[in-house]
Coordinates of N, CA and C in Angstrom, one line a residue:
M58 N -13.7 -0.7 9.0 CA -12.8 -0.5 7.8 C -12.9 -1.8 6.9
I59 N -13.0 -1.5 5.6 CA -13.0 -2.6 4.7 C -11.6 -2.7 4.1
S60 N -10.8 -3.8 4.5 CA -9.4 -3.9 4.2 C -9.2 -4.7 2.9
S61 N -10.2 -5.4 2.5 CA -10.1 -6.2 1.2 C -11.4 -6.6 0.7
V62 N -11.6 -6.8 -0.6 CA -12.8 -7.4 -1.1 C -12.4 -8.4 -2.1
R63 N -13.3 -9.5 -2.2 CA -13.0 -10.5 -3.2 C -14.3 -11.0 -3.7
G64 N -14.4 -11.2 -5.0 CA -15.6 -11.7 -5.6 C -15.5 -11.5 -7.1
P65 N -16.6 -11.9 -7.9 CA -16.6 -11.8 -9.3 C -16.7 -10.3 -9.7
V66 N -16.0 -10.0 -10.8 CA -16.0 -8.6 -11.3 C -17.3 -8.4 -12.2
L67 N -18.1 -7.4 -11.8 CA -19.3 -7.1 -12.5 C -19.1 -6.2 -13.6
S68 N -18.2 -5.2 -13.4 CA -17.8 -4.3 -14.5 C -16.5 -3.7 -14.1
A69 N -15.7 -3.2 -15.1 CA -14.5 -2.5 -14.9 C -14.1 -1.7 -16.1
G70 N -13.7 -0.5 -15.8 CA -13.4 0.4 -16.9 C -13.0 1.8 -16.3
G71 N -12.1 2.5 -17.0 CA -11.7 3.8 -16.6 C -11.0 3.7 -15.2
G72 N -11.6 4.3 -14.2 CA -11.1 4.3 -12.9 C -12.0 3.6 -11.9
L73 N -12.9 2.8 -12.4 CA -13.9 2.2 -11.5 C -14.1 0.7 -11.8
A74 N -14.2 -0.1 -10.7 CA -14.5 -1.5 -10.8 C -15.7 -1.8 -9.8
V75 N -16.6 -2.7 -10.3 CA -17.6 -3.1 -9.4 C -17.4 -4.6 -9.1
I76 N -17.3 -4.9 -7.8 CA -17.0 -6.3 -7.4 C -18.2 -6.8 -6.6
E77 N -18.7 -8.0 -6.9 CA -19.8 -8.5 -6.2 C -19.3 -9.3 -4.9
V78 N -19.8 -8.8 -3.8 CA -19.4 -9.4 -2.5 C -20.7 -9.8 -1.7
G79 N -21.0 -11.0 -1.5 CA -22.2 -11.4 -0.8 C -23.5 -11.0 -1.5
G80 N -23.5 -10.9 -2.8 CA -24.7 -10.5 -3.5 C -24.8 -9.0 -3.7
V81 N -23.8 -8.3 -3.1 CA -23.9 -6.8 -3.2 C -22.7 -6.3 -4.1
G82 N -23.0 -5.4 -5.1 CA -22.0 -4.9 -5.9 C -21.3 -3.7 -5.3
L83 N -20.0 -3.8 -5.0 CA -19.3 -2.7 -4.4 C -18.5 -2.0 -5.4
S84 N -18.7 -0.7 -5.5 CA -18.0 0.2 -6.4 C -16.7 0.6 -5.8
V85 N -15.6 0.3 -6.5 CA -14.3 0.5 -6.0 C -13.5 1.4 -7.0
Q86 N -12.9 2.4 -6.5 CA -12.1 3.3 -7.4 C -10.7 2.7 -7.5
V87 N -10.2 2.5 -8.7 CA -8.9 1.9 -9.0 C -8.2 2.7 -10.1
T88 N -6.9 2.4 -10.3 CA -6.2 3.1 -11.4 C -6.7 2.5 -12.7
P89 N -6.6 3.3 -13.8 CA -7.1 2.8 -15.1 C -6.3 1.5 -15.5
Q90 N -5.0 1.5 -15.2 CA -4.2 0.3 -15.5 C -4.7 -0.9 -14.8
H91 N -5.1 -0.8 -13.5 CA -5.6 -1.9 -12.7 C -6.9 -2.4 -13.3
A92 N -7.8 -1.4 -13.7 CA -9.1 -1.8 -14.3 C -8.9 -2.6 -15.5
L93 N -7.9 -2.4 -16.3 CA -7.7 -3.1 -17.6 C -7.3 -4.6 -17.3
T94 N -6.8 -4.9 -16.1 CA -6.4 -6.3 -15.8 C -7.6 -7.1 -15.2
L95 N -8.7 -6.4 -14.9 CA -9.8 -7.1 -14.4 C -10.7 -7.6 -15.5
R96 N -11.2 -8.8 -15.3 CA -12.1 -9.4 -16.4 C -13.5 -9.7 -15.8
I97 N -14.5 -9.2 -16.5 CA -15.9 -9.4 -16.1 C -16.2 -10.9 -15.9
G98 N -16.7 -11.2 -14.8 CA -17.1 -12.6 -14.5 C -16.0 -13.4 -13.8
E99 N -14.8 -12.9 -13.8 CA -13.7 -13.6 -13.1 C -13.6 -13.0 -11.7
E100 N -13.1 -13.9 -10.8 CA -12.9 -13.4 -9.4 C -11.7 -12.6 -9.3
A101 N -11.8 -11.5 -8.5 CA -10.7 -10.6 -8.2 C -10.6 -10.3 -6.7
R102 N -9.4 -10.1 -6.2 CA -9.2 -9.7 -4.9 C -8.5 -8.3 -4.9
L103 N -9.1 -7.4 -4.2 CA -8.5 -6.0 -4.1 C -8.2 -5.7 -2.7
H104 N -7.0 -5.1 -2.4 CA -6.7 -4.5 -1.1 C -7.3 -3.1 -1.1
T105 N -8.1 -2.9 -0.1 CA -8.9 -1.7 -0.1 C -8.8 -0.8 1.2
T106 N -9.2 0.4 1.0 CA -9.3 1.3 2.1 C -10.6 2.1 1.9
L107 N -11.4 2.3 3.0 CA -12.6 3.1 2.9 C -12.4 4.5 3.4
I108 N -12.7 5.5 2.6 CA -12.5 6.9 3.0 C -13.9 7.5 3.3
V109 N -14.1 7.9 4.5 CA -15.4 8.4 5.0 C -15.4 9.9 5.1
R110 N -16.3 10.5 4.4 CA -16.5 12.0 4.5 C -17.9 12.3 4.9
E111 N -18.2 13.5 5.2 CA -19.6 13.8 5.7 C -20.7 13.4 4.6
D112 N -20.4 13.6 3.4 CA -21.4 13.4 2.3 C -21.0 12.3 1.4
D113 N -20.0 11.4 1.7 CA -19.5 10.5 0.8 C -18.7 9.3 1.5
L114 N -19.0 8.1 0.9 CA -18.2 6.9 1.3 C -17.5 6.4 0.1
S115 N -16.2 6.4 0.0 CA -15.5 6.0 -1.2 C -14.5 4.9 -0.9
L116 N -14.6 3.8 -1.7 CA -13.7 2.6 -1.5 C -12.7 2.7 -2.6
Y117 N -11.4 2.6 -2.2 CA -10.3 2.6 -3.1 C -9.6 1.2 -3.1
G118 N -9.4 0.7 -4.2 CA -8.8 -0.7 -4.3 C -7.5 -0.8 -5.0
F119 N -6.6 -1.7 -4.6 CA -5.3 -1.9 -5.2 C -5.0 -3.3 -5.4
A120 N -4.1 -3.6 -6.4 CA -3.7 -5.0 -6.7 C -2.7 -5.5 -5.7
T121 N -1.9 -4.7 -5.0 CA -0.9 -5.2 -4.1 C -1.0 -4.4 -2.8
P122 N -0.5 -5.0 -1.7 CA -0.4 -4.3 -0.4 C 0.5 -3.1 -0.5
D123 N 1.5 -3.2 -1.3 CA 2.5 -2.0 -1.4 C 1.8 -0.8 -1.9
E124 N 0.9 -1.0 -2.9 CA 0.2 0.2 -3.5 C -0.7 0.8 -2.4
L125 N -1.3 0.0 -1.6 CA -2.2 0.5 -0.5 C -1.4 1.3 0.5
V126 N -0.2 0.7 0.9 CA 0.7 1.4 1.8 C 1.1 2.8 1.3
V127 N 1.5 2.8 0.0 CA 1.9 4.1 -0.6 C 0.7 5.1 -0.7
F128 N -0.4 4.6 -1.0 CA -1.6 5.4 -1.1 C -1.9 6.1 0.2
D129 N -1.9 5.3 1.3 CA -2.2 5.9 2.6 C -1.1 6.9 3.0
L130 N 0.2 6.6 2.7 CA 1.2 7.6 3.0 C 1.1 8.8 2.2
L131 N 0.7 8.7 1.0 CA 0.5 9.9 0.2 C -0.6 10.8 0.7
R132 N -1.7 10.2 1.2 CA -2.8 10.9 1.7 C -2.4 11.7 2.9
G133 N -1.4 11.3 3.6 CA -0.9 12.0 4.8 C -0.1 13.2 4.5
V134 N 0.2 13.5 3.2 CA 0.9 14.6 2.8 C 0.0 15.8 2.6
S135 N 0.3 16.9 3.1 CA -0.6 18.1 3.0 C -0.8 18.5 1.5
G136 N -2.1 18.6 1.2 CA -2.4 19.0 -0.2 C -2.6 17.8 -1.1
V137 N -2.4 16.6 -0.6 CA -2.7 15.4 -1.5 C -3.9 14.7 -1.0
G138 N -4.9 14.7 -1.8 CA -6.2 14.0 -1.5 C -6.2 12.6 -2.1
P139 N -7.3 11.8 -1.9 CA -7.3 10.5 -2.4 C -7.2 10.4 -3.9
K140 N -7.8 11.3 -4.7 CA -7.7 11.3 -6.1 C -6.3 11.6 -6.6
S141 N -5.6 12.5 -6.0 CA -4.3 12.8 -6.3 C -3.3 11.6 -6.0
A142 N -3.6 11.0 -4.8 CA -2.8 9.9 -4.4 C -2.9 8.7 -5.4
L143 N -4.2 8.5 -5.9 CA -4.5 7.5 -6.9 C -3.8 7.8 -8.2
G144 N -3.8 9.1 -8.5 CA -3.1 9.6 -9.7 C -1.6 9.3 -9.7
V145 N -1.0 9.4 -8.5 CA 0.4 9.1 -8.4 C 0.7 7.6 -8.7
L146 N -0.2 6.7 -8.2 CA -0.1 5.3 -8.4 C -0.5 4.9 -9.8
A147 N -1.2 5.8 -10.5 CA -1.5 5.5 -11.9 C -0.3 5.8 -12.8
T148 N 0.6 6.6 -12.2 CA 1.8 7.0 -13.0 C 3.1 6.3 -12.6
L149 N 3.2 6.0 -11.3 CA 4.4 5.5 -10.7 C 4.1 4.2 -10.0
T150 N 5.0 3.2 -10.0 CA 4.9 2.0 -9.2 C 5.4 2.3 -7.8
P151 N 5.0 1.5 -6.8 CA 5.5 1.8 -5.4 C 7.1 1.8 -5.4
P152 N 7.8 0.9 -6.1 CA 9.3 1.0 -6.0 C 9.8 2.3 -6.7
Q153 N 9.1 2.8 -7.7 CA 9.5 4.1 -8.3 C 9.2 5.2 -7.4
V154 N 8.1 5.2 -6.6 CA 7.9 6.2 -5.6 C 9.0 6.2 -4.6
A155 N 9.3 5.0 -4.1 CA 10.3 4.8 -3.0 C 11.7 5.4 -3.5
Q156 N 12.0 5.1 -4.8 CA 13.3 5.5 -5.3 C 13.3 7.0 -5.5
A157 N 12.2 7.6 -5.9 CA 12.2 9.1 -6.1 C 12.3 9.8 -4.7
V158 N 11.7 9.2 -3.7 CA 11.8 9.8 -2.4 C 13.2 9.6 -1.8
A159 N 13.8 8.4 -2.0 CA 15.1 8.2 -1.5 C 16.1 9.1 -2.2
E160 N 15.9 9.5 -3.4 CA 16.8 10.4 -4.1 C 16.4 11.9 -4.0
E161 N 15.3 12.1 -3.2 CA 14.8 13.5 -3.0 C 14.5 14.1 -4.4
D162 N 14.0 13.3 -5.3 CA 13.7 13.8 -6.7 C 12.2 14.0 -6.8
D163 N 11.8 15.2 -7.0 CA 10.4 15.5 -7.1 C 9.9 15.5 -8.5
A164 N 10.8 15.4 -9.5 CA 10.4 15.4 -10.9 C 9.3 14.4 -11.3
P165 N 9.5 13.1 -10.8 CA 8.4 12.1 -11.2 C 7.0 12.5 -10.7
F166 N 6.9 13.2 -9.6 CA 5.6 13.6 -9.0 C 5.0 14.8 -9.8
R167 N 5.9 15.6 -10.4 CA 5.4 16.7 -11.1 C 4.7 16.3 -12.4
K168 N 5.0 15.1 -12.8 CA 4.4 14.5 -14.1 C 3.0 14.1 -13.8
V169 N 2.5 14.0 -12.6 CA 1.2 13.5 -12.2 C 0.2 14.6 -12.4
S170 N -0.9 14.4 -13.1 CA -1.9 15.4 -13.3 C -2.5 15.8 -11.9
G171 N -2.5 17.1 -11.7 CA -3.1 17.7 -10.5 C -2.1 17.9 -9.4
I172 N -0.8 17.5 -9.6 CA 0.2 17.7 -8.6 C 1.1 18.8 -9.1
G173 N 1.2 19.9 -8.4 CA 2.0 21.0 -8.8 C 3.4 20.9 -8.2
P174 N 4.3 21.8 -8.6 CA 5.7 21.7 -8.1 C 5.8 21.8 -6.6
K175 N 5.1 22.6 -6.0 CA 5.2 22.7 -4.5 C 4.7 21.4 -3.8
T176 N 3.6 20.9 -4.3 CA 3.1 19.6 -3.7 C 4.1 18.5 -4.0
A177 N 4.7 18.4 -5.2 CA 5.6 17.4 -5.6 C 6.8 17.4 -4.7
K178 N 7.3 18.6 -4.4 CA 8.5 18.7 -3.5 C 8.1 18.3 -2.1
L179 N 6.9 18.6 -1.7 CA 6.4 18.2 -0.3 C 6.3 16.7 -0.2
I180 N 5.9 16.1 -1.3 CA 5.8 14.6 -1.2 C 7.2 14.0 -1.0
A181 N 8.1 14.5 -1.8 CA 9.5 13.9 -1.7 C 10.1 14.1 -0.3
V182 N 9.8 15.2 0.3 CA 10.3 15.5 1.6 C 9.5 14.8 2.7
S183 N 8.2 14.8 2.6 CA 7.4 14.3 3.7 C 7.5 12.8 3.8
L184 N 7.7 12.1 2.7 CA 7.8 10.6 2.7 C 9.2 10.1 3.0
A185 N 10.1 10.9 3.2 CA 11.5 10.5 3.5 C 11.5 9.6 4.7
G186 N 12.1 8.4 4.6 CA 12.2 7.5 5.8 C 11.0 6.7 6.0
K187 N 9.9 6.9 5.3 CA 8.6 6.2 5.5 C 8.4 5.0 4.5
L188 N 9.3 4.9 3.5 CA 9.0 3.9 2.5 C 10.0 2.7 2.6
A189 N 10.6 2.5 3.7 CA 11.5 1.4 3.9 C 10.8 0.1 3.6
P190 N 9.6 -0.2 4.1 CA 8.9 -1.4 3.7 C 8.8 -1.7 2.2
V191 N 8.5 -0.7 1.5 CA 8.3 -0.8 0.0 C 9.7 -1.1 -0.6
A192 N 10.7 -0.4 -0.2 CA 12.1 -0.6 -0.7 C 12.6 -2.0 -0.4
A193 N 12.3 -2.4 0.9 CA 12.7 -3.8 1.3 C 12.0 -4.9 0.5
A194 N 10.7 -4.7 0.2 CA 9.9 -5.6 -0.6 C 10.4 -5.7 -2.0
A195 N 10.8 -4.5 -2.5 CA 11.2 -4.5 -3.9 C 12.6 -5.2 -4.1
S196 N 13.4 -5.2 -3.0 CA 14.7 -5.8 -3.1 C 14.8 -7.3 -2.9
V197 N 13.7 -7.8 -2.4 CA 13.6 -9.3 -2.2 C 13.0 -10.0 -3.4
P198 N 13.7 -10.9 -4.1 CA 13.1 -11.5 -5.2 C 12.0 -12.5 -4.8
T199 N 11.1 -12.8 -5.8 CA 10.0 -13.8 -5.6 C 10.7 -15.1 -5.4
G200 N 10.2 -15.9 -4.4 CA 10.7 -17.2 -4.1 C 11.9 -17.2 -3.2
A201 N 12.2 -16.0 -2.6 CA 13.3 -15.9 -1.7 C 13.1 -16.8 -0.5
P202 N 14.1 -17.4 0.1 CA 14.0 -18.3 1.3 C 13.4 -17.5 2.5
G203 N 12.8 -18.2 3.4 CA 12.1 -17.6 4.5 C 13.0 -16.7 5.4
S204 N 14.2 -17.1 5.6 CA 15.1 -16.3 6.4 C 15.4 -14.9 5.8
Q205 N 15.4 -14.9 4.5 CA 15.7 -13.7 3.7 C 14.4 -12.8 3.8
I206 N 13.3 -13.4 3.8 CA 12.0 -12.6 3.9 C 11.9 -12.0 5.3
T207 N 12.1 -12.8 6.3 CA 11.9 -12.3 7.7 C 13.0 -11.2 7.9
S208 N 14.2 -11.4 7.4 CA 15.2 -10.4 7.6 C 14.8 -9.1 6.9
A209 N 14.2 -9.2 5.8 CA 13.8 -8.0 5.1 C 12.7 -7.2 5.9
V210 N 11.8 -8.0 6.5 CA 10.7 -7.4 7.2 C 11.2 -6.8 8.5
V211 N 12.2 -7.4 9.2 CA 12.8 -6.9 10.4 C 13.5 -5.6 10.0
G212 N 14.2 -5.6 8.9 CA 14.9 -4.4 8.4 C 14.0 -3.3 8.1
A213 N 12.8 -3.6 7.6 CA 11.8 -2.6 7.3 C 11.3 -1.9 8.5
L214 N 11.0 -2.8 9.5 CA 10.5 -2.3 10.8 C 11.5 -1.4 11.5
V215 N 12.8 -1.8 11.5 CA 13.9 -1.0 12.1 C 14.0 0.3 11.4
G216 N 13.8 0.3 10.0 CA 13.8 1.5 9.3 C 12.7 2.4 9.6
L217 N 11.6 1.9 10.1 CA 10.5 2.7 10.5 C 10.6 3.2 12.0
G218 N 11.7 2.7 12.7 CA 11.9 3.2 14.0 C 11.7 2.3 15.1
W219 N 11.4 1.0 14.8 CA 11.2 0.0 15.9 C 12.5 -0.5 16.3
N220 N 12.6 -0.9 17.6 CA 13.7 -1.5 18.2 C 14.0 -2.9 17.5
E221 N 15.2 -3.2 17.2 CA 15.5 -4.4 16.4 C 15.1 -5.7 17.2
R222 N 15.3 -5.7 18.5 CA 14.9 -6.9 19.2 C 13.4 -7.1 19.2
V223 N 12.7 -6.0 19.4 CA 11.2 -6.1 19.4 C 10.7 -6.4 18.0
A224 N 11.4 -5.9 16.9 CA 11.0 -6.2 15.6 C 11.2 -7.6 15.2
A225 N 12.4 -8.2 15.6 CA 12.7 -9.6 15.3 C 11.7 -10.5 16.0
Q226 N 11.4 -10.2 17.3 CA 10.5 -11.1 18.0 C 9.1 -11.1 17.4
T227 N 8.6 -9.9 17.0 CA 7.3 -9.7 16.4 C 7.2 -10.4 15.1
V228 N 8.2 -10.3 14.3 CA 8.2 -10.9 13.0 C 8.2 -12.5 13.1
E229 N 9.0 -12.9 14.1 CA 9.0 -14.4 14.3 C 7.7 -14.9 14.7
E230 N 7.0 -14.2 15.6 CA 5.7 -14.6 16.1 C 4.6 -14.5 14.9
A231 N 4.7 -13.4 14.1 CA 3.8 -13.3 13.0 C 4.0 -14.4 12.0
A232 N 5.2 -14.7 11.7 CA 5.5 -15.8 10.7 C 5.0 -17.1 11.2
A233 N 5.1 -17.4 12.5 CA 4.7 -18.7 13.1 C 3.2 -18.8 12.9
D234 N 2.4 -17.7 13.1 CA 1.0 -17.8 13.0 C 0.4 -17.6 11.6
A235 N 1.3 -17.1 10.7 CA 0.8 -16.8 9.3 C 0.6 -18.1 8.5
S236 N -0.2 -17.9 7.4 CA -0.3 -19.0 6.5 C 1.0 -19.1 5.7
D237 N 1.1 -20.2 5.0 CA 2.4 -20.4 4.2 C 2.5 -19.3 3.2
A238 N 1.4 -18.9 2.6 CA 1.4 -17.9 1.5 C 1.9 -16.5 2.1
D239 N 1.3 -16.2 3.3 CA 1.7 -14.9 3.9 C 3.1 -14.9 4.4
A240 N 3.5 -16.1 5.0 CA 4.9 -16.2 5.5 C 5.9 -16.1 4.4
A241 N 5.5 -16.3 3.1 CA 6.4 -16.3 2.0 C 6.4 -14.9 1.3
S242 N 5.6 -14.0 1.8 CA 5.5 -12.7 1.2 C 6.0 -11.6 2.1
V243 N 6.9 -10.8 1.7 CA 7.4 -9.7 2.5 C 6.2 -8.7 2.9
Q244 N 5.4 -8.4 1.9 CA 4.4 -7.4 2.1 C 3.4 -7.9 3.1
A245 N 2.9 -9.2 2.9 CA 1.9 -9.8 3.8 C 2.5 -9.9 5.3
L246 N 3.7 -10.4 5.4 CA 4.3 -10.6 6.7 C 4.5 -9.2 7.4
L247 N 4.9 -8.2 6.6 CA 5.1 -6.9 7.2 C 3.7 -6.4 7.7
R248 N 2.7 -6.5 7.0 CA 1.4 -6.0 7.5 C 0.9 -6.8 8.7
L249 N 1.2 -8.1 8.8 CA 0.8 -8.9 10.0 C 1.7 -8.4 11.2
S250 N 2.9 -8.1 10.9 CA 3.8 -7.7 12.0 C 3.4 -6.3 12.5
L251 N 3.1 -5.4 11.6 CA 2.6 -4.1 12.0 C 1.3 -4.1 12.8
A252 N 0.5 -5.0 12.4 CA -0.8 -5.2 13.2 C -0.5 -5.7 14.6
R253 N 0.5 -6.5 14.8 CA 0.8 -7.0 16.1 C 1.5 -5.9 16.9
L254 N 2.3 -5.1 16.3 CA 3.0 -4.0 17.1 C 2.0 -3.0 17.5
G255 N 1.1 -2.6 16.6 CA 0.1 -1.6 17.0 C 0.7 -0.2 17.2
P256 N -0.1 0.8 17.2 CA 0.4 2.2 17.3 C 0.8 2.5 18.8
G257 N 0.4 1.7 19.7 CA 0.6 2.1 21.1 C 1.9 1.6 21.7
L258 N 2.6 0.7 21.0 CA 3.8 0.1 21.6 C 5.0 1.0 21.4
A259 N 5.9 0.9 22.3 CA 7.1 1.8 22.3 C 8.0 1.3 21.1
R260 N 8.7 2.2 20.5 CA 9.6 1.9 19.4 C 11.0 1.7 19.8
S261 N 11.3 1.9 21.1 CA 12.7 1.9 21.5 C 12.8 1.2 22.8

């Protein structure tokens, strides 16, 4: 799995960016808005996921971990493929997606090209309770003290179904081992904590 790429931008436009990594140009599908922020010759870092199909390998890249989290969750909804998921993120920010789901409002999703009323409703229903990390990240201001950040991450994990004691211990351990930058970021600390918990550990 390619979880991130970093290197000079060789080209960017539309929904595609080419990033040079180790002398190899990697083609990464991005939102049009993201492509506009990339400058040829300047270094960029993208949070990525590699989607493997029988006849295709596609790399999708995002500016923030939240966008990647939402993208993966959207792909888990029946009828939503990678291109449709990317279309949602080209129209809505992660906090806007979280707010729409929390309010059970499918109207914002119906505005996305390729998403019909039935699929829009399914997104709002299927993602209920799964966007606590995004909501928690959005509610914590930049530069918040460490205790506020760890509390937000613990709250996000509890919202996902983890036992509070297990969540608190895991976040404490992740914060202790994390770099200063990661420890100061809700998104980064959350990803590190989830990696420690793993899919096989009990949630209660």
